[in-house]
XYZ file of C-alpha atoms in Angstrom:
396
model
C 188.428 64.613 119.457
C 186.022 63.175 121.732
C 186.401 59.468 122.208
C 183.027 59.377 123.534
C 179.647 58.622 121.862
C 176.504 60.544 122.662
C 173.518 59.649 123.881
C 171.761 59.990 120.156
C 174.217 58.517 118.806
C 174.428 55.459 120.792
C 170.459 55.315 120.503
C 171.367 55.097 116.525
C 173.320 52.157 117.134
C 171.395 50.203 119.585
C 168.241 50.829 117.415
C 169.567 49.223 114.272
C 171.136 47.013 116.035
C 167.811 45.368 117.186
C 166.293 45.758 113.538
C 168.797 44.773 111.780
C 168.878 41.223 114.447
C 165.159 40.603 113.512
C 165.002 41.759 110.220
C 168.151 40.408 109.038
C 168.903 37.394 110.160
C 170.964 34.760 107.935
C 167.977 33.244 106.529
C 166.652 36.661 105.730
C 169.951 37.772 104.190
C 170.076 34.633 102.148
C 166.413 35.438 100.956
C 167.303 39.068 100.178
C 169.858 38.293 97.611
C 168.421 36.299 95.702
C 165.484 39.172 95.216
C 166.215 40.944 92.043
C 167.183 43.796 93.454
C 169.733 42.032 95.555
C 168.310 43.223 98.552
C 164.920 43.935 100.461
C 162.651 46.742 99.303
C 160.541 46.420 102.492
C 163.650 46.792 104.764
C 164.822 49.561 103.047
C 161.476 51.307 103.601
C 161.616 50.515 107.041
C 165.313 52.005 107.370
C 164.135 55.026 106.010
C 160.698 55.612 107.356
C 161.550 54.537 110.832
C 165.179 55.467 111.400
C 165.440 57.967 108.570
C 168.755 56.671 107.349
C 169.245 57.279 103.800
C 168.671 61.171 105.039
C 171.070 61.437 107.738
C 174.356 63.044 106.663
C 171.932 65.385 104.155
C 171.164 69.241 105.144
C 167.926 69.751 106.664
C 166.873 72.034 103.803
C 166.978 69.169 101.780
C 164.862 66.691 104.387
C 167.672 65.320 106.120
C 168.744 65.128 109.616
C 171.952 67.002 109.395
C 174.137 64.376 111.329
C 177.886 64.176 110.280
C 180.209 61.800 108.728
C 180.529 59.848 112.425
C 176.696 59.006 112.341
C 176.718 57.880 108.917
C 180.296 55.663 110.044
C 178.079 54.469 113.089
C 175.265 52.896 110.630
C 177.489 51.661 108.295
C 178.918 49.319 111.479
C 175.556 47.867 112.715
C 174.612 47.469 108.791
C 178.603 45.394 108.185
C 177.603 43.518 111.389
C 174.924 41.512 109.578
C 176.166 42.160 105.790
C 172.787 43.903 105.580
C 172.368 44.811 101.783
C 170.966 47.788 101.201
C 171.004 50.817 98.510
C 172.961 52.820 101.805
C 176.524 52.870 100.155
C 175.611 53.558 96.435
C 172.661 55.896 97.283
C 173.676 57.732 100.693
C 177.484 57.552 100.813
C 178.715 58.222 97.234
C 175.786 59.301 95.133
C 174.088 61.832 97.504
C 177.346 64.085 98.314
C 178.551 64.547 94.543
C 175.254 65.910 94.056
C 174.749 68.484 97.312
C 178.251 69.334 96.203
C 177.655 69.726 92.461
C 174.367 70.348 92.091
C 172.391 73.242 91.056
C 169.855 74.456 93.175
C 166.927 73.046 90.926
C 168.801 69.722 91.059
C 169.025 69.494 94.701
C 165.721 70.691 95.439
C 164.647 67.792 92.765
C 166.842 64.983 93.965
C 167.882 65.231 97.757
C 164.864 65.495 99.309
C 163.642 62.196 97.747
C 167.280 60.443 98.809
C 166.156 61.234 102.409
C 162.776 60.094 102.626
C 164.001 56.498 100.762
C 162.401 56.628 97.639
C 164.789 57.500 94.948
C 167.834 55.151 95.066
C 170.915 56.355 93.008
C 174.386 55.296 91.732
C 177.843 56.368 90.634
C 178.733 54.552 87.732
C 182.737 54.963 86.829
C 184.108 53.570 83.782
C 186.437 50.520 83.881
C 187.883 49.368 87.525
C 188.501 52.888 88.388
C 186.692 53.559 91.422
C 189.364 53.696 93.754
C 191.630 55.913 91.439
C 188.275 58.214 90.292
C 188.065 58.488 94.333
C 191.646 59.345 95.113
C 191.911 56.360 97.021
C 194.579 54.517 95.380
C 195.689 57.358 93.020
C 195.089 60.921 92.582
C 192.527 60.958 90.262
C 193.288 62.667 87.464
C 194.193 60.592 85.222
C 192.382 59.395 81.758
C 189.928 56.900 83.765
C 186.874 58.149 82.223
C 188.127 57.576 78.741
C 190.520 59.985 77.899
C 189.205 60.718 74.699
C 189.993 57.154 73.367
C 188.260 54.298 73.132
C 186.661 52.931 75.948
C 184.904 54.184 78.924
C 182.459 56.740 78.691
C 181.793 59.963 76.506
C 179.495 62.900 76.586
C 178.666 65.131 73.455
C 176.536 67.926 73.049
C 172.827 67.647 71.341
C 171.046 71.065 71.189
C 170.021 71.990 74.647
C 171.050 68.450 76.311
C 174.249 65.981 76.760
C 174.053 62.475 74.854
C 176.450 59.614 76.425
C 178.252 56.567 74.817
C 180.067 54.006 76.269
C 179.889 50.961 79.190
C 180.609 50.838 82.606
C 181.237 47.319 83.980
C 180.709 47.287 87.698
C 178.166 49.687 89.160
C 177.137 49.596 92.754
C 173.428 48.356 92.627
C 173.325 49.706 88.825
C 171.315 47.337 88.164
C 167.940 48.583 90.490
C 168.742 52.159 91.349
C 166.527 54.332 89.876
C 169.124 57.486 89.062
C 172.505 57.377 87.332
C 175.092 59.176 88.261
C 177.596 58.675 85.145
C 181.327 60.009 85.282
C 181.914 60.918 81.445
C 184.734 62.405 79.319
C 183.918 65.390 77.104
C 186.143 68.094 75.409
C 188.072 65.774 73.371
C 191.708 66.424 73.031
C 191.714 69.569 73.068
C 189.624 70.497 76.328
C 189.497 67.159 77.640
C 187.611 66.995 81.124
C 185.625 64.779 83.202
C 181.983 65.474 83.936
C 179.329 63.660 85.935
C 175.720 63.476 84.123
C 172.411 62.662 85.697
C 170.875 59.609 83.866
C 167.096 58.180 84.658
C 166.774 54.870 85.030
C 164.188 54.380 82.361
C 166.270 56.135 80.056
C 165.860 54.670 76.057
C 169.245 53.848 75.510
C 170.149 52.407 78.864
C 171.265 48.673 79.014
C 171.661 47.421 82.986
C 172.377 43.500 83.640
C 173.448 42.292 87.100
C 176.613 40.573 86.890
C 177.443 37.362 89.152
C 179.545 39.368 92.289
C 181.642 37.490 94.215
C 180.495 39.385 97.578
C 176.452 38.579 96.550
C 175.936 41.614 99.657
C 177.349 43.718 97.381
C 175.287 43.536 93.836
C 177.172 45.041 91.008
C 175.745 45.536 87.251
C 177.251 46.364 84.270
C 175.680 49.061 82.023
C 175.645 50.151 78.839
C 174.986 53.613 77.751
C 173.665 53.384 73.677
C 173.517 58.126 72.922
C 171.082 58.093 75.864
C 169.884 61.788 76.793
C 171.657 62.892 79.806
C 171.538 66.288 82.098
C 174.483 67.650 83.403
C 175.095 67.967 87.192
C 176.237 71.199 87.754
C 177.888 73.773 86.005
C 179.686 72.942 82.938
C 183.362 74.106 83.775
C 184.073 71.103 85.527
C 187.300 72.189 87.327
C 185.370 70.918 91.007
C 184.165 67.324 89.904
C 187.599 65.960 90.418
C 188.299 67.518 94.043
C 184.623 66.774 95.343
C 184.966 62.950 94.078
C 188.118 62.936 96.123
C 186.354 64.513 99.517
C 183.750 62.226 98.845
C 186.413 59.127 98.437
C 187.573 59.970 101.761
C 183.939 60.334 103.796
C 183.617 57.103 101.714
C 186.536 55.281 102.924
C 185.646 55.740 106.768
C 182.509 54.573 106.015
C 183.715 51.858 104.830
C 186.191 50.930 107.253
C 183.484 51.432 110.129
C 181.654 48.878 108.321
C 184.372 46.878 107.818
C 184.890 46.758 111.405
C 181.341 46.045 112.438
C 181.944 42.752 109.731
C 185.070 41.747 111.676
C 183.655 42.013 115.150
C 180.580 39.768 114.575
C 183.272 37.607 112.476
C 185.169 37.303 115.882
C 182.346 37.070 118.176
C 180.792 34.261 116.075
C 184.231 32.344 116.306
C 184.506 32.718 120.172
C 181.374 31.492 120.780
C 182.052 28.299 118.419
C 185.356 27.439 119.569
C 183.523 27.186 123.307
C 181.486 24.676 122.280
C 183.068 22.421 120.161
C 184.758 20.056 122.069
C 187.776 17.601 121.062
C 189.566 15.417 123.089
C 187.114 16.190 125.707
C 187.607 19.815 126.001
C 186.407 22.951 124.149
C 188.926 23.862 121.500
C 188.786 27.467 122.687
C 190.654 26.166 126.080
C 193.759 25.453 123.816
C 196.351 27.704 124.092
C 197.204 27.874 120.777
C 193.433 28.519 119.464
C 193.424 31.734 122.266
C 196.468 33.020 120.984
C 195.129 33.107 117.443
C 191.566 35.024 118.463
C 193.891 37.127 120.485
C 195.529 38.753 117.788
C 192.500 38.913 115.757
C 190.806 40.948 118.741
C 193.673 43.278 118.658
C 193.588 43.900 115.201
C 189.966 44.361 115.234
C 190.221 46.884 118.080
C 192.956 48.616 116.521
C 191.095 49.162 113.303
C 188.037 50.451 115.246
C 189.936 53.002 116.643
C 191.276 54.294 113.392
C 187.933 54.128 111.334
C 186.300 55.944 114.378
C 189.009 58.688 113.975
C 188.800 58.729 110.605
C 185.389 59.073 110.610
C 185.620 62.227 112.657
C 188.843 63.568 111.224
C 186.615 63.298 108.014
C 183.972 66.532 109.006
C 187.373 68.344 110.257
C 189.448 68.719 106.735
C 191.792 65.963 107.778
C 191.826 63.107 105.671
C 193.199 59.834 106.679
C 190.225 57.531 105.276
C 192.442 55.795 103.368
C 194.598 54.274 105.701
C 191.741 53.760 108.153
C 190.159 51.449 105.472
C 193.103 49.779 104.921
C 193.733 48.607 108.205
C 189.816 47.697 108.770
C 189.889 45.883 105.459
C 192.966 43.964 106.919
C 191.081 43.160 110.240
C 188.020 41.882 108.394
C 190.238 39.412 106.333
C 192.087 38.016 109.320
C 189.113 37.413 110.971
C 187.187 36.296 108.695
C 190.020 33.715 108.010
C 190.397 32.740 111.621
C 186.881 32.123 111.890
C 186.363 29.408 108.431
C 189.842 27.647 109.904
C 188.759 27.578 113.187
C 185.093 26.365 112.199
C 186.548 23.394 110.893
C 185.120 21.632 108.614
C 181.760 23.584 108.919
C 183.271 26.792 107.513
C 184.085 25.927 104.381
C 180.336 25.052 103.836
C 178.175 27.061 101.837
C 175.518 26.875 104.511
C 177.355 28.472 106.752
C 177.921 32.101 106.735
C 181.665 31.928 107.449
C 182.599 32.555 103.591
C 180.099 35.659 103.486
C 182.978 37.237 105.856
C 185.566 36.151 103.823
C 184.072 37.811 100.323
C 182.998 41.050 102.231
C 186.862 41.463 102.847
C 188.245 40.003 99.567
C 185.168 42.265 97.493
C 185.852 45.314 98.927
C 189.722 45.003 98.720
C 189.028 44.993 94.947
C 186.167 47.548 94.357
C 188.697 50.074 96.947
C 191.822 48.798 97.372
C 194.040 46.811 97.411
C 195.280 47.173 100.937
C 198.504 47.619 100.118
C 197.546 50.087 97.372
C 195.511 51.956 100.283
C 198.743 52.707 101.992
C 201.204 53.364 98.976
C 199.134 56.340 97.835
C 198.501 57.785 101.640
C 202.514 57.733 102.172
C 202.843 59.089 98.890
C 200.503 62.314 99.453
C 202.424 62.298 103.019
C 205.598 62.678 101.040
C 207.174 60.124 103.669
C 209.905 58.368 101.157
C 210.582 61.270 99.622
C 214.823 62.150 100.075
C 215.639 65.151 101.104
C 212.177 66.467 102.570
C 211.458 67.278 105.819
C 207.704 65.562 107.115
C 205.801 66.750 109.751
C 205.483 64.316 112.807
């Protein structure tokens, strides 16, 4: 591994670094999610027309750019810096991949090359709380989470040529405004009882979608309701892939993540320093106190540490190793410290809700429960290391 950036790719950064600081400002943020959409339309134009974002980890073929998993992780830290809301993770991180991997030809040629140019938003919807465990985050992910055949989540039947689905999903990442479904569904009933993702329209008769009161408002969630609306099939109808490329994608996902994590918990920290030097008490800044450096001290380390392990993971992540898990555990840990830190050491002024401070706080404490939690993170990567296993000789 090279520890190194390269010239493009520290051009990506410094570029959306300087949009994302005019464009996306805290006022601007504020505005943004209280847009319907939960974020802004014109920014996500920009992003894609400008920087072609929402197109950069996709094929060429498709109109992409080709870049890896490490570019992707690079955007995802300038975007976490300012909490920047955007269709990015629902469309370009866990939507686009499931269908480049699944896809037929006719769908890709359809579907991808609109994901890259920024007009056609997507999102995965997974029954219940199961995200994590439907990723192979927190679990291995093949268990009954998209119904089992019972009661509950979501099922798929066959009608003539077509698939017709039942059933709710209760928090969808920007369900409520993207324009394609991606809908993890049971079929097969008992007897051949598999999991299948289905293409649904946004427009679809049938389709219910209400935004639901988050408690990260960056991160818009919706619950939908699926009342026999027509569906297409992604892929072939066998199945036996959709549970190994949800868990590949789960792991490109987590780095992602924790890269944007990171890029939270640095601006967190840097926000923090730069209050504790001016407020004064007693007649000196509060940042001169020994006990107040000690504090950001450890926060810095943890930060750093947690950058280095999303950045690996991030690369480890085009090289069949996967260790996205733990990465975004340990970034997800980092952004809650620090975002901690900085509303105690704010004083009084961080637990306003003027102040950003909180923002921080709910960016950790969301994602811990749409991924995690962290300790969850970590059970399930010793598990698949087989490290508490007795008798069994692991690798070091």
């Amino acid at each position: 591994m090279d520890a190194g950036f390269t010239a493009e790719q520290d051009g990506i950064r410094r570029t959306l670094r300087e949009l994302l600081r005019k464009r996306c400002g805290p006022a601007e943020l504020r505005a943004a999610l209280d847009t319907p959409a939960g974020h802004d339309p014109a920014l996500w134009t920009t992003l894609a027309d400008r920087l072609g974002l929402p197109g950069l980890a996709l094929p060429e073929a498709y109109g992409g750019i080709g870049c890896s998993t490490t570019e992707l992780a690079l955007v995802a830290e300038e975007s976490g810096r300012a909490l920047a809301p955007s269709p990015l993770l629902a469309t370009c991180v866990l939507t686009a991949p499931l269908i480049l991997a699944l896809g037929t030809e006719t769908q890709r040629a359809a579907l991808l090359p609109r994901i890259a140019d920024g007009t056609l938003t997507a999102a995965l919807a997974v029954p219940g709380a199961a995200l994590a465990t439907a990723l192979a985050l927190t679990g291995t992910g093949d268990g009954d989470w998209s119904g089992g055949g019972r009661a509950g989540g979501v099922q798929a039947r066959r009608a003539g040529d077509g698939w017709r689905l039942y059933g709710q999903v209760d928090q969808v990442l920007d369900g409520h405004s993207a324009q394609l479904l991606l809908v993890a569904a049971h079929t097969g009933g008992y007897a051949r009882s598999r999991t299948l993702l289905f293409l649904v329209t946004g427009e679809a008769p049938g389709l219910v979608r209400i935004r639901r009161t988050a408690l990260d408002a960056t991160r818009p969630l919706a619950g939908v309701q699926l009342r026999d609306v027509g569906a297409e099939l992604l892929g072939a109808e066998d199945g036996d892939d959709v549970l190994d490329a949800l868990s590949a994608v789960g792991d490109t996902a987590a780095a992602v993540l924790a890269c944007e994590a990171v890029g939270a918990a640095d601006h967190a920290l840097e926000r923090t320093v730069a209050y504790v030097k001016q407020r004064e008490q007693f007649g000196r800044a509060i940042g001169s106190f020994q006990a107040v450096k000690h504090r950001l001290a450890d926060v810095y380390v943890q930060v750093q540490a947690a950058r280095s392990a999303a950045y690996y993971a991030a690369w480890a992540a085009a090289h069949g190793e996967r260790v996205g898990g733990l990465a975004l555990a340990q970034a997800l840990e980092a952004l809650r410290g620090a975002a901690a830190e900085g509303i105690q050491l704010h004083g009084g002024i961080g637990f306003t809700w003027e102040h950003e401070a909180h923002l921080y706080f709910k960016r950790a404490a969301g994602d811990e429960l749409l991924f995690g939690p962290v300790h969850r993170l970590r059970a399930h990567a010793a598990d698949a290391a087989h490290l508490f296993e007795q008798g069994r000789e692991v690798a070091v």
